[in-house]
PDB file of C-alpha atoms in Angstrom:
ATOM      1  CA  MET V   1      -9.865 -25.448   9.774  1.00 47.00           C
ATOM      2  CA  ARG V   2     -10.285 -21.605  10.305  1.00 59.00           C
ATOM      3  CA  ASP V   3      -8.482 -21.873  14.015  1.00 72.00           C
ATOM      4  CA  GLU V   4      -5.289 -23.643  12.126  1.00 85.00           C
ATOM      5  CA  ALA V   5      -2.513 -21.278  11.725  1.00 92.00           C
ATOM      6  CA  VAL V   6      -1.787 -20.955   7.899  1.00 94.00           C
ATOM      7  CA  LEU V   7       1.424 -18.664   8.346  1.00 95.00           C
ATOM      8  CA  GLU V   8       3.632 -18.812  11.666  1.00 96.00           C
ATOM      9  CA  ALA V   9       6.763 -16.520  12.163  1.00 96.00           C
ATOM     10  CA  GLU V  10       8.490 -17.194  15.265  1.00 96.00           C
ATOM     11  CA  ARG V  11      11.098 -14.754  16.529  1.00 97.00           C
ATOM     12  CA  VAL V  12      12.443 -13.942  13.095  1.00 97.00           C
ATOM     13  CA  VAL V  13      15.748 -12.094  13.043  1.00 97.00           C
ATOM     14  CA  VAL V  14      17.492 -10.580   9.963  1.00 97.00           C
ATOM     15  CA  GLU V  15      20.714  -8.781  10.430  1.00 97.00           C
ATOM     16  CA  PHE V  16      23.103  -7.563   7.829  1.00 96.00           C
ATOM     17  CA  GLY V  17      26.450  -7.558   9.671  1.00 95.00           C
ATOM     18  CA  ALA V  18      26.007  -5.045  12.406  1.00 94.00           C
ATOM     19  CA  LEU V  19      22.623  -3.940  11.512  1.00 95.00           C
ATOM     20  CA  ARG V  20      19.590  -5.929  12.660  1.00 96.00           C
ATOM     21  CA  ALA V  21      17.090  -5.372  10.144  1.00 96.00           C
ATOM     22  CA  VAL V  22      14.365  -7.384  11.941  1.00 97.00           C
ATOM     23  CA  GLY V  23      14.287  -8.237  15.411  1.00 95.00           C
ATOM     24  CA  ALA V  24      12.614 -11.282  16.980  1.00 94.00           C
ATOM     25  CA  VAL V  25       9.192 -10.379  14.927  1.00 96.00           C
ATOM     26  CA  SER V  26       6.650 -12.999  15.716  1.00 96.00           C
ATOM     27  CA  LEU V  27       3.273 -13.365  13.540  1.00 94.00           C
ATOM     28  CA  LYS V  28       0.339 -15.906  13.090  1.00 95.00           C
ATOM     29  CA  LEU V  29      -2.192 -15.633  10.507  1.00 96.00           C
ATOM     30  CA  ARG V  30      -5.178 -17.810   9.888  1.00 96.00           C
ATOM     31  CA  ALA V  31      -6.954 -18.381   6.853  1.00 95.00           C
ATOM     32  CA  SER V  32      -8.787 -14.757   5.671  1.00 95.00           C
ATOM     33  CA  ASP V  33      -6.405 -12.889   7.915  1.00 97.00           C
ATOM     34  CA  LEU V  34      -4.875  -9.600   6.373  1.00 97.00           C
ATOM     35  CA  VAL V  35      -2.195  -8.171   8.106  1.00 97.00           C
ATOM     36  CA  GLY V  36      -1.269  -4.672   7.478  1.00 95.00           C
ATOM     37  CA  LEU V  37       2.251  -3.817   7.887  1.00 95.00           C
ATOM     38  CA  ILE V  38       2.893   0.130   8.385  1.00 92.00           C
ATOM     39  CA  GLY V  39       6.256   2.036   9.299  1.00 90.00           C
ATOM     40  CA  PRO V  40       8.549   4.654   7.865  1.00 88.00           C
ATOM     41  CA  ASN V  41      11.008   3.594   5.060  1.00 88.00           C
ATOM     42  CA  GLY V  42      13.761   1.722   6.502  1.00 90.00           C
ATOM     43  CA  ALA V  43      11.557   0.066   9.182  1.00 93.00           C
ATOM     44  CA  GLY V  44      12.295  -3.525   8.203  1.00 95.00           C
ATOM     45  CA  LYS V  45       8.927  -4.157   6.361  1.00 96.00           C
ATOM     46  CA  THR V  46      10.480  -5.215   2.919  1.00 96.00           C
ATOM     47  CA  THR V  47      13.097  -7.374   4.779  1.00 97.00           C
ATOM     48  CA  LEU V  48      10.528  -9.270   6.823  1.00 97.00           C
ATOM     49  CA  LEU V  49       8.386  -9.834   3.780  1.00 97.00           C
ATOM     50  CA  ARG V  50      11.043 -11.547   2.057  1.00 96.00           C
ATOM     51  CA  ALA V  51      12.092 -13.448   4.961  1.00 96.00           C
ATOM     52  CA  LEU V  52       8.175 -14.763   5.041  1.00 95.00           C
ATOM     53  CA  ALA V  53       8.544 -15.681   1.639  1.00 93.00           C
ATOM     54  CA  GLY V  54      11.681 -17.670   2.284  1.00 90.00           C
ATOM     55  CA  LEU V  55      13.894 -15.172  -0.096  1.00 91.00           C
ATOM     56  CA  GLN V  56      15.761 -13.958   2.762  1.00 94.00           C
ATOM     57  CA  PRO V  57      17.906 -15.813   4.830  1.00 93.00           C
ATOM     58  CA  MET V  58      17.230 -15.265   8.668  1.00 95.00           C
ATOM     59  CA  THR V  59      19.837 -14.927  11.191  1.00 96.00           C
ATOM     60  CA  MET V  60      17.343 -16.661  13.621  1.00 96.00           C
ATOM     61  CA  GLY V  61      13.827 -17.585  13.962  1.00 96.00           C
ATOM     62  CA  VAL V  62      11.502 -20.105  11.699  1.00 95.00           C
ATOM     63  CA  VAL V  63       8.662 -19.656   9.367  1.00 95.00           C
ATOM     64  CA  LYS V  64       6.155 -22.373   9.077  1.00 93.00           C
ATOM     65  CA  ILE V  65       3.296 -22.746   6.289  1.00 91.00           C
ATOM     66  CA  LEU V  66       0.532 -25.045   7.673  1.00 88.00           C
ATOM     67  CA  GLY V  67       2.667 -26.147  10.209  1.00 89.00           C
ATOM     68  CA  GLU V  68       5.857 -27.087   8.138  1.00 88.00           C
ATOM     69  CA  VAL V  69       8.797 -25.069   8.332  1.00 89.00           C
ATOM     70  CA  LEU V  70       9.506 -23.281   4.904  1.00 83.00           C
ATOM     71  CA  PRO V  71      12.875 -24.584   3.470  1.00 70.00           C
ATOM     72  CA  ALA V  72      15.215 -22.504   1.824  1.00 53.00           C
ATOM     73  CA  GLU V  73      15.515 -25.091  -1.014  1.00 59.00           C
ATOM     74  CA  VAL V  74      12.901 -25.563  -3.955  1.00 54.00           C
ATOM     75  CA  SER V  75      10.081 -27.571  -2.839  1.00 64.00           C
ATOM     76  CA  PRO V  76       6.256 -27.862  -3.473  1.00 71.00           C
ATOM     77  CA  LEU V  77       5.510 -26.000  -0.345  1.00 75.00           C
ATOM     78  CA  ARG V  78       7.192 -22.876  -1.632  1.00 75.00           C
ATOM     79  CA  ALA V  79       4.356 -22.518  -4.052  1.00 82.00           C
ATOM     80  CA  ALA V  80       2.129 -22.117  -1.282  1.00 91.00           C
ATOM     81  CA  VAL V  81       3.583 -18.647  -1.273  1.00 94.00           C
ATOM     82  CA  GLY V  82       3.395 -15.765  -3.240  1.00 95.00           C
ATOM     83  CA  PHE V  83       5.514 -12.371  -3.218  1.00 96.00           C
ATOM     84  CA  THR V  84       5.212  -9.461  -4.954  1.00 96.00           C
ATOM     85  CA  PRO V  85       7.819  -6.767  -4.310  1.00 94.00           C
ATOM     86  CA  ASP V  86       7.320  -2.928  -4.922  1.00 91.00           C
ATOM     87  CA  THR V  87       9.075  -3.061  -8.339  1.00 91.00           C
ATOM     88  CA  PRO V  88       7.998  -6.455  -9.694  1.00 92.00           C
ATOM     89  CA  PRO V  89      10.473  -7.843 -11.975  1.00 93.00           C
ATOM     90  CA  LEU V  90       9.160  -8.467 -15.335  1.00 96.00           C
ATOM     91  CA  TYR V  91      10.152  -9.319 -18.868  1.00 96.00           C
ATOM     92  CA  GLU V  92       9.893  -6.344 -21.155  1.00 96.00           C
ATOM     93  CA  GLU V  93       9.924  -7.717 -24.478  1.00 97.00           C
ATOM     94  CA  LEU V  94       7.464 -10.369 -23.500  1.00 98.00           C
ATOM     95  CA  THR V  95       3.315  -9.462 -23.941  1.00 98.00           C
ATOM     96  CA  VAL V  96       1.303  -9.655 -20.887  1.00 98.00           C
ATOM     97  CA  ARG V  97      -0.169 -13.128 -21.861  1.00 97.00           C
ATOM     98  CA  GLU V  98       3.455 -14.455 -23.239  1.00 98.00           C
ATOM     99  CA  PHE V  99       4.940 -13.298 -19.569  1.00 98.00           C
ATOM    100  CA  LEU V 100       2.210 -15.215 -17.679  1.00 98.00           C
ATOM    101  CA  ARG V 101       2.327 -18.176 -20.043  1.00 98.00           C
ATOM    102  CA  PHE V 102       6.400 -18.146 -18.936  1.00 97.00           C
ATOM    103  CA  ILE V 103       5.505 -18.168 -15.252  1.00 96.00           C
ATOM    104  CA  ALA V 104       2.722 -20.933 -15.465  1.00 96.00           C
ATOM    105  CA  LYS V 105       5.439 -22.938 -17.155  1.00 96.00           C
ATOM    106  CA  GLY V 106       7.634 -22.263 -14.341  1.00 93.00           C
ATOM    107  CA  TYR V 107       4.812 -23.941 -12.113  1.00 92.00           C
ATOM    108  CA  GLU V 108       4.153 -26.822 -14.200  1.00 93.00           C
ATOM    109  CA  ILE V 109       0.506 -25.492 -14.673  1.00 95.00           C
ATOM    110  CA  PRO V 110      -1.015 -27.634 -17.714  1.00 96.00           C
ATOM    111  CA  PRO V 111      -1.324 -25.431 -20.478  1.00 96.00           C
ATOM    112  CA  ARG V 112      -5.397 -25.667 -20.710  1.00 97.00           C
ATOM    113  CA  GLU V 113      -5.706 -24.806 -17.028  1.00 97.00           C
ATOM    114  CA  ALA V 114      -2.783 -21.966 -17.725  1.00 97.00           C
ATOM    115  CA  ARG V 115      -4.960 -20.242 -20.140  1.00 97.00           C
ATOM    116  CA  GLU V 116      -7.963 -20.351 -17.761  1.00 97.00           C
ATOM    117  CA  ARG V 117      -6.121 -19.006 -14.790  1.00 97.00           C
ATOM    118  CA  ILE V 118      -4.411 -16.114 -16.910  1.00 98.00           C
ATOM    119  CA  ASP V 119      -7.696 -15.219 -18.366  1.00 97.00           C
ATOM    120  CA  PHE V 120      -9.094 -15.003 -14.958  1.00 96.00           C
ATOM    121  CA  TRP V 121      -6.595 -13.071 -13.082  1.00 96.00           C
ATOM    122  CA  LEU V 122      -6.009 -10.575 -16.045  1.00 96.00           C
ATOM    123  CA  GLU V 123      -9.860  -9.732 -15.391  1.00 95.00           C
ATOM    124  CA  LYS V 124      -9.192  -9.480 -11.659  1.00 93.00           C
ATOM    125  CA  VAL V 125      -6.266  -7.248 -12.111  1.00 93.00           C
ATOM    126  CA  TRP V 126      -7.950  -5.109 -15.116  1.00 93.00           C
ATOM    127  CA  LEU V 127      -5.472  -6.030 -17.494  1.00 96.00           C
ATOM    128  CA  THR V 128      -7.611  -7.926 -20.076  1.00 96.00           C
ATOM    129  CA  GLU V 129      -7.278  -5.276 -22.676  1.00 96.00           C
ATOM    130  CA  LYS V 130      -3.564  -5.191 -22.419  1.00 96.00           C
ATOM    131  CA  VAL V 131      -3.394  -8.726 -22.889  1.00 96.00           C
ATOM    132  CA  ASP V 132      -1.332  -8.598 -26.348  1.00 97.00           C
ATOM    133  CA  VAL V 133       0.502  -5.294 -25.253  1.00 97.00           C
ATOM    134  CA  LYS V 134       4.218  -5.763 -24.387  1.00 98.00           C
ATOM    135  CA  VAL V 135       5.120  -5.519 -20.864  1.00 97.00           C
ATOM    136  CA  LYS V 136       7.657  -2.569 -21.530  1.00 97.00           C
ATOM    137  CA  ALA V 137       4.752  -0.269 -22.884  1.00 97.00           C
ATOM    138  CA  LEU V 138       2.781  -0.508 -19.388  1.00 96.00           C
ATOM    139  CA  SER V 139       2.432   2.193 -16.886  1.00 93.00           C
ATOM    140  CA  ARG V 140       3.934   1.802 -13.523  1.00 91.00           C
ATOM    141  CA  GLY V 141       0.180   0.924 -11.914  1.00 91.00           C
ATOM    142  CA  MET V 142      -0.418  -1.681 -14.805  1.00 94.00           C
ATOM    143  CA  ARG V 143       3.277  -3.097 -14.010  1.00 94.00           C
ATOM    144  CA  GLN V 144       2.090  -3.662 -10.477  1.00 93.00           C
ATOM    145  CA  ARG V 145      -1.125  -5.099 -11.477  1.00 94.00           C
ATOM    146  CA  LEU V 146       0.869  -7.608 -13.754  1.00 96.00           C
ATOM    147  CA  GLY V 147       3.030  -8.560 -10.974  1.00 96.00           C
ATOM    148  CA  ILE V 148      -0.116  -9.157  -8.530  1.00 96.00           C
ATOM    149  CA  ALA V 149      -1.288 -11.388 -11.378  1.00 97.00           C
ATOM    150  CA  ARG V 150       1.865 -13.310 -11.559  1.00 97.00           C
ATOM    151  CA  THR V 151       2.038 -13.519  -7.991  1.00 97.00           C
ATOM    152  CA  LEU V 152      -1.612 -15.232  -7.790  1.00 97.00           C
ATOM    153  CA  LEU V 153      -1.403 -17.346 -10.804  1.00 96.00           C
ATOM    154  CA  PRO V 154      -0.019 -20.784  -9.012  1.00 94.00           C
ATOM    155  CA  ASN V 155      -3.008 -19.997  -6.595  1.00 94.00           C
ATOM    156  CA  PRO V 156      -0.898 -19.672  -3.306  1.00 95.00           C
ATOM    157  CA  LEU V 157      -2.369 -20.117   0.164  1.00 95.00           C
ATOM    158  CA  VAL V 158      -0.223 -16.999   1.434  1.00 96.00           C
ATOM    159  CA  VAL V 159      -0.301 -13.757  -0.335  1.00 97.00           C
ATOM    160  CA  LEU V 160       2.808 -11.280   0.616  1.00 97.00           C
ATOM    161  CA  LEU V 161       2.557  -7.639  -1.225  1.00 97.00           C
ATOM    162  CA  ASP V 162       5.256  -5.002  -0.914  1.00 96.00           C
ATOM    163  CA  GLU V 163       3.563  -1.381  -1.344  1.00 91.00           C
ATOM    164  CA  PRO V 164       1.046  -2.982  -3.809  1.00 90.00           C
ATOM    165  CA  SER V 165      -0.959   0.189  -4.395  1.00 84.00           C
ATOM    166  CA  ALA V 166       1.914   2.143  -5.444  1.00 79.00           C
ATOM    167  CA  GLY V 167       1.567   3.954  -8.860  1.00 76.00           C
ATOM    168  CA  LEU V 168      -2.322   3.118  -8.916  1.00 80.00           C
ATOM    169  CA  ASP V 169      -4.645   5.863  -9.327  1.00 82.00           C
ATOM    170  CA  PRO V 170      -7.818   6.151  -7.246  1.00 81.00           C
ATOM    171  CA  ALA V 171      -9.918   4.118  -9.289  1.00 83.00           C
ATOM    172  CA  GLY V 172      -7.209   1.515  -9.406  1.00 83.00           C
ATOM    173  CA  ARG V 173      -6.859   1.560  -5.632  1.00 83.00           C
ATOM    174  CA  VAL V 174     -10.726   1.017  -5.095  1.00 86.00           C
ATOM    175  CA  GLN V 175     -10.348  -1.922  -7.256  1.00 88.00           C
ATOM    176  CA  PHE V 176      -7.540  -3.097  -5.506  1.00 89.00           C
ATOM    177  CA  ARG V 177      -9.171  -3.098  -2.211  1.00 89.00           C
ATOM    178  CA  GLU V 178     -12.101  -5.232  -3.828  1.00 91.00           C
ATOM    179  CA  LEU V 179      -9.517  -7.710  -5.060  1.00 93.00           C
ATOM    180  CA  LEU V 180      -8.016  -7.884  -1.307  1.00 93.00           C
ATOM    181  CA  VAL V 181     -11.428  -8.134   0.084  1.00 91.00           C
ATOM    182  CA  SER V 182     -11.906 -11.420  -2.717  1.00 93.00           C
ATOM    183  CA  LEU V 183      -8.932 -12.922  -1.781  1.00 95.00           C
ATOM    184  CA  ARG V 184      -9.673 -12.880   1.831  1.00 94.00           C
ATOM    185  CA  GLU V 185     -13.257 -14.408   1.080  1.00 93.00           C
ATOM    186  CA  GLN V 186     -11.059 -17.171  -0.632  1.00 93.00           C
ATOM    187  CA  GLY V 187      -9.614 -18.067   2.672  1.00 94.00           C
ATOM    188  CA  LYS V 188      -5.974 -16.756   1.712  1.00 96.00           C
ATOM    189  CA  ALA V 189      -3.943 -15.455   4.682  1.00 97.00           C
ATOM    190  CA  LEU V 190      -2.236 -12.128   3.474  1.00 97.00           C
ATOM    191  CA  VAL V 191       0.403  -9.792   4.566  1.00 98.00           C
ATOM    192  CA  VAL V 192       0.537  -6.243   3.074  1.00 96.00           C
ATOM    193  CA  SER V 193       2.937  -3.100   3.255  1.00 94.00           C
ATOM    194  CA  SER V 194       1.711   0.454   2.664  1.00 86.00           C
ATOM    195  CA  HIS V 195       1.933   3.849   3.611  1.00 77.00           C
ATOM    196  CA  ASN V 196      -1.890   4.589   3.139  1.00 73.00           C
ATOM    197  CA  LEU V 197      -3.268   4.003   6.471  1.00 74.00           C
ATOM    198  CA  LEU V 198      -6.765   5.206   5.233  1.00 68.00           C
ATOM    199  CA  ASP V 199      -6.993   2.391   2.796  1.00 72.00           C
ATOM    200  CA  MET V 200      -5.609  -0.278   5.112  1.00 81.00           C
ATOM    201  CA  GLY V 201      -8.385   0.522   7.627  1.00 76.00           C
ATOM    202  CA  GLU V 202     -10.981  -0.728   5.105  1.00 77.00           C
ATOM    203  CA  TYR V 203      -9.748  -3.791   3.976  1.00 86.00           C
ATOM    204  CA  CYS V 204      -7.351  -5.237   6.782  1.00 92.00           C
ATOM    205  CA  SER V 205      -8.466  -7.623   9.673  1.00 93.00           C
ATOM    206  CA  HIS V 206      -4.832  -6.689  11.679  1.00 94.00           C
ATOM    207  CA  ILE V 207      -2.413  -3.881  11.782  1.00 93.00           C
ATOM    208  CA  GLY V 208       1.172  -4.347  12.634  1.00 94.00           C
ATOM    209  CA  ILE V 209       3.364  -1.041  13.270  1.00 93.00           C
ATOM    210  CA  MET V 210       7.043  -1.491  12.527  1.00 93.00           C
ATOM    211  CA  SER V 211       9.823   0.712  13.783  1.00 92.00           C
ATOM    212  CA  LYS V 212      13.707  -0.194  13.725  1.00 93.00           C
ATOM    213  CA  GLY V 213      12.799  -3.705  12.744  1.00 94.00           C
ATOM    214  CA  GLU V 214      10.709  -4.262  15.654  1.00 94.00           C
ATOM    215  CA  LEU V 215       6.903  -4.874  15.884  1.00 94.00           C
ATOM    216  CA  ILE V 216       5.919  -2.262  18.380  1.00 92.00           C
ATOM    217  CA  ARG V 217       2.230  -2.541  17.971  1.00 91.00           C
ATOM    218  CA  TYR V 218       0.189  -5.354  16.672  1.00 93.00           C
ATOM    219  CA  GLY V 219      -3.923  -6.278  16.905  1.00 91.00           C
ATOM    220  CA  THR V 220      -6.900  -6.223  15.171  1.00 90.00           C
ATOM    221  CA  VAL V 221      -7.667  -2.640  13.354  1.00 85.00           C
ATOM    222  CA  ASP V 222     -10.218  -1.651  16.306  1.00 79.00           C
ATOM    223  CA  GLU V 223      -7.603  -2.453  18.859  1.00 82.00           C
ATOM    224  CA  ILE V 224      -4.772  -0.572  16.939  1.00 83.00           C
ATOM    225  CA  ALA V 225      -6.857   2.500  16.319  1.00 75.00           C
ATOM    226  CA  GLN V 226      -7.961   2.765  20.129  1.00 70.00           C
ATOM    227  CA  MET V 227      -4.528   2.389  21.454  1.00 69.00           C
ATOM    228  CA  GLY V 228      -2.811   5.506  23.079  1.00 57.00           C
ATOM    229  CA  ASP V 229      -3.550   7.160  26.431  1.00 56.00           C
ATOM    230  CA  GLY V 230      -7.038   7.852  26.088  1.00 62.00           C
ATOM    231  CA  THR V 231      -7.362  10.960  27.778  1.00 75.00           C
ATOM    232  CA  ARG V 232      -6.753  13.087  24.724  1.00 77.00           C
ATOM    233  CA  ARG V 233      -8.466  13.380  21.233  1.00 79.00           C
ATOM    234  CA  ARG V 234      -8.327  15.429  18.185  1.00 80.00           C
ATOM    235  CA  TYR V 235     -11.383  18.008  17.353  1.00 89.00           C
ATOM    236  CA  THR V 236     -12.370  19.807  14.017  1.00 90.00           C
ATOM    237  CA  LEU V 237     -13.409  23.129  14.411  1.00 93.00           C
ATOM    238  CA  THR V 238     -15.199  24.753  11.630  1.00 95.00           C
ATOM    239  CA  LEU V 239     -15.370  28.595  11.728  1.00 95.00           C
ATOM    240  CA  ALA V 240     -18.379  30.488   9.566  1.00 95.00           C
ATOM    241  CA  ARG V 241     -15.478  32.780   8.302  1.00 94.00           C
ATOM    242  CA  PRO V 242     -11.611  33.404   8.630  1.00 92.00           C
ATOM    243  CA  VAL V 243     -10.590  34.612  11.851  1.00 92.00           C
ATOM    244  CA  ALA V 244      -7.185  36.350  11.893  1.00 91.00           C
ATOM    245  CA  GLY V 245      -4.733  35.335  14.745  1.00 91.00           C
ATOM    246  CA  VAL V 246      -7.075  32.537  15.524  1.00 92.00           C
ATOM    247  CA  GLU V 247      -4.239  29.875  15.872  1.00 91.00           C
ATOM    248  CA  GLY V 248      -2.654  32.304  18.350  1.00 90.00           C
ATOM    249  CA  LEU V 249      -5.601  32.759  20.432  1.00 91.00           C
ATOM    250  CA  LEU V 250      -6.403  29.021  20.635  1.00 93.00           C
ATOM    251  CA  ARG V 251      -2.860  28.274  21.882  1.00 89.00           C
ATOM    252  CA  GLU V 252      -3.664  30.843  24.892  1.00 89.00           C
ATOM    253  CA  ILE V 253      -6.578  28.114  26.242  1.00 92.00           C
ATOM    254  CA  ASP V 254      -4.939  26.066  28.627  1.00 92.00           C
ATOM    255  CA  GLY V 255      -5.024  22.395  27.822  1.00 92.00           C
ATOM    256  CA  ILE V 256      -4.995  22.816  23.967  1.00 92.00           C
ATOM    257  CA  GLY V 257      -2.406  20.842  22.413  1.00 83.00           C
ATOM    258  CA  SER V 258      -1.311  20.839  18.645  1.00 81.00           C
ATOM    259  CA  VAL V 259      -3.094  23.315  16.505  1.00 89.00           C
ATOM    260  CA  GLN V 260      -3.403  23.132  12.806  1.00 86.00           C
ATOM    261  CA  CYS V 261      -5.048  25.899  10.908  1.00 89.00           C
ATOM    262  CA  ASP V 262      -6.353  26.028   7.377  1.00 86.00           C
ATOM    263  CA  THR V 263      -8.710  29.105   6.590  1.00 87.00           C
ATOM    264  CA  THR V 264     -11.970  28.075   8.093  1.00 92.00           C
ATOM    265  CA  ARG V 265     -10.926  24.710   9.497  1.00 92.00           C
ATOM    266  CA  VAL V 266      -9.045  24.106  12.708  1.00 93.00           C
ATOM    267  CA  VAL V 267      -7.935  20.719  14.060  1.00 88.00           C
ATOM    268  CA  LEU V 268      -6.782  20.801  17.758  1.00 90.00           C
ATOM    269  CA  GLU V 269      -6.267  18.374  20.515  1.00 87.00           C
ATOM    270  CA  TYR V 270      -7.904  18.648  23.627  1.00 90.00           C
ATOM    271  CA  SER V 271      -8.925  16.521  26.513  1.00 89.00           C
ATOM    272  CA  SER V 272     -11.494  13.197  25.535  1.00 83.00           C
ATOM    273  CA  GLU V 273     -13.741  13.977  28.371  1.00 88.00           C
ATOM    274  CA  PRO V 274     -17.254  15.046  27.134  1.00 90.00           C
ATOM    275  CA  GLU V 275     -17.629  17.559  29.978  1.00 94.00           C
ATOM    276  CA  GLU V 276     -14.209  19.184  29.425  1.00 94.00           C
ATOM    277  CA  ALA V 277     -14.928  19.443  25.361  1.00 92.00           C
ATOM    278  CA  ALA V 278     -18.080  21.400  26.454  1.00 95.00           C
ATOM    279  CA  ARG V 279     -16.340  23.557  28.669  1.00 94.00           C
ATOM    280  CA  LEU V 280     -13.918  24.388  25.510  1.00 95.00           C
ATOM    281  CA  LEU V 281     -16.877  24.988  23.137  1.00 95.00           C
ATOM    282  CA  THR V 282     -18.284  27.563  25.592  1.00 94.00           C
ATOM    283  CA  MET V 283     -14.820  29.326  25.868  1.00 93.00           C
ATOM    284  CA  LEU V 284     -14.295  29.492  22.121  1.00 94.00           C
ATOM    285  CA  VAL V 285     -17.837  30.945  21.576  1.00 94.00           C
ATOM    286  CA  SER V 286     -17.187  33.442  24.449  1.00 92.00           C
ATOM    287  CA  LYS V 287     -14.069  34.780  22.637  1.00 90.00           C
ATOM    288  CA  GLY V 288     -16.086  35.595  19.789  1.00 92.00           C
ATOM    289  CA  LEU V 289     -15.219  32.706  17.218  1.00 94.00           C
ATOM    290  CA  PRO V 290     -17.930  32.138  15.071  1.00 95.00           C
ATOM    291  CA  VAL V 291     -18.418  28.338  15.661  1.00 96.00           C
ATOM    292  CA  ALA V 292     -20.398  26.783  12.819  1.00 96.00           C
ATOM    293  CA  ALA V 293     -19.038  22.992  13.796  1.00 95.00           C
ATOM    294  CA  PHE V 294     -17.402  21.606  16.607  1.00 94.00           C
ATOM    295  CA  THR V 295     -16.738  17.796  15.796  1.00 89.00           C
ATOM    296  CA  PRO V 296     -14.449  15.174  17.961  1.00 84.00           C
ATOM    297  CA  GLU V 297     -12.491  12.833  15.693  1.00 73.00           C
ATOM    298  CA  ALA V 298     -13.235   9.219  15.725  1.00 60.00           C
ATOM    299  CA  ALA V 299      -9.991   7.066  16.796  1.00 61.00           C
ATOM    300  CA  GLY V 300      -8.247   5.918  13.776  1.00 67.00           C
ATOM    301  CA  LEU V 301      -5.069   4.566  12.460  1.00 74.00           C
ATOM    302  CA  GLU V 302      -3.316   7.597  11.352  1.00 71.00           C
ATOM    303  CA  GLU V 303      -3.754   8.830  15.235  1.00 68.00           C
ATOM    304  CA  ALA V 304      -2.739   5.692  16.612  1.00 74.00           C
ATOM    305  CA  TYR V 305       0.390   5.684  14.424  1.00 75.00           C
ATOM    306  CA  LEU V 306       1.523   9.019  15.569  1.00 68.00           C
ATOM    307  CA  ARG V 307       0.917   8.125  18.989  1.00 68.00           C
ATOM    308  CA  ALA V 308       3.133   4.978  18.790  1.00 71.00           C
ATOM    309  CA  ASP V 309       6.085   7.444  18.771  1.00 64.00           C
ATOM    310  CA  VAL V 310       7.505   5.504  15.568  1.00 70.00           C
ATOM    311  CA  ALA V 311      11.248   6.461  14.844  1.00 59.00           C
ATOM    312  CA  GLN V 312      11.874   8.111  11.482  1.00 58.00           C
ATOM    313  CA  VAL V 313      14.761   6.560   9.631  1.00 51.00           C
ATOM    314  CA  ASP V 314      17.156   9.146   7.705  1.00 44.00           C
TER     315      ASP V 314
END
């Protein structure tokens, strides 16, 4: 059923000595949910994904798949979880097809079915033309695609991907988004970590913001995008021509926050109240600025992330 939890993480804690890499994180995913994990390097995203996959021992907490506790030992339940690290482990001297055949044997997939699955996933990750090429000859983006095909080969119910779009060119990222949408349509539950917030807004159902091992924000994409104090927003100001000293002039106006200038484009922070915005525009024109456009920016994941006061890790 759609309401049944496919993946549950209950207060997962992972510690390395005195370092708490993941602190009491809880998640619940249902079929077709896709959670995007964002946060700086060192926030605990990779460690959390490894714990969800059953690869990282937990100090405390429980991970369940369809209500059953994920064990540490090998069992049929583990085949329901697929994990792709940011640098997938691959066998350099094998061809693409040989590598996937080897993986299929490990999962005891019958030869005929294995051939069908290999052909299917190679097409889905755009590697059909590289089927007889050795792994060592693949680019980083192609290796990433092969790692994803390896993860999907046993048809896992839960898919965990760590920085899966790293190394992909713009066209590859578009195709990757299409693949994720397809996986959601198949009813899989997914957790994907990434630094590309713009892409995440297009394919995720939920967003989790991590900082110092804690899940400090969690909700649907719309809920996260709307988080903040609600009293401020960013505006894009387009000038008809460059104006010398425009940044200093803007900072003299009471209420204007951060200002970023790039020739004829200015992004500034100001009150979200429509009447206040109208007064600001009147002031800008009265000061002689050649305003060609004045546009409020819609709330987005990038702004929500910046407002979350995420701690950067050195």
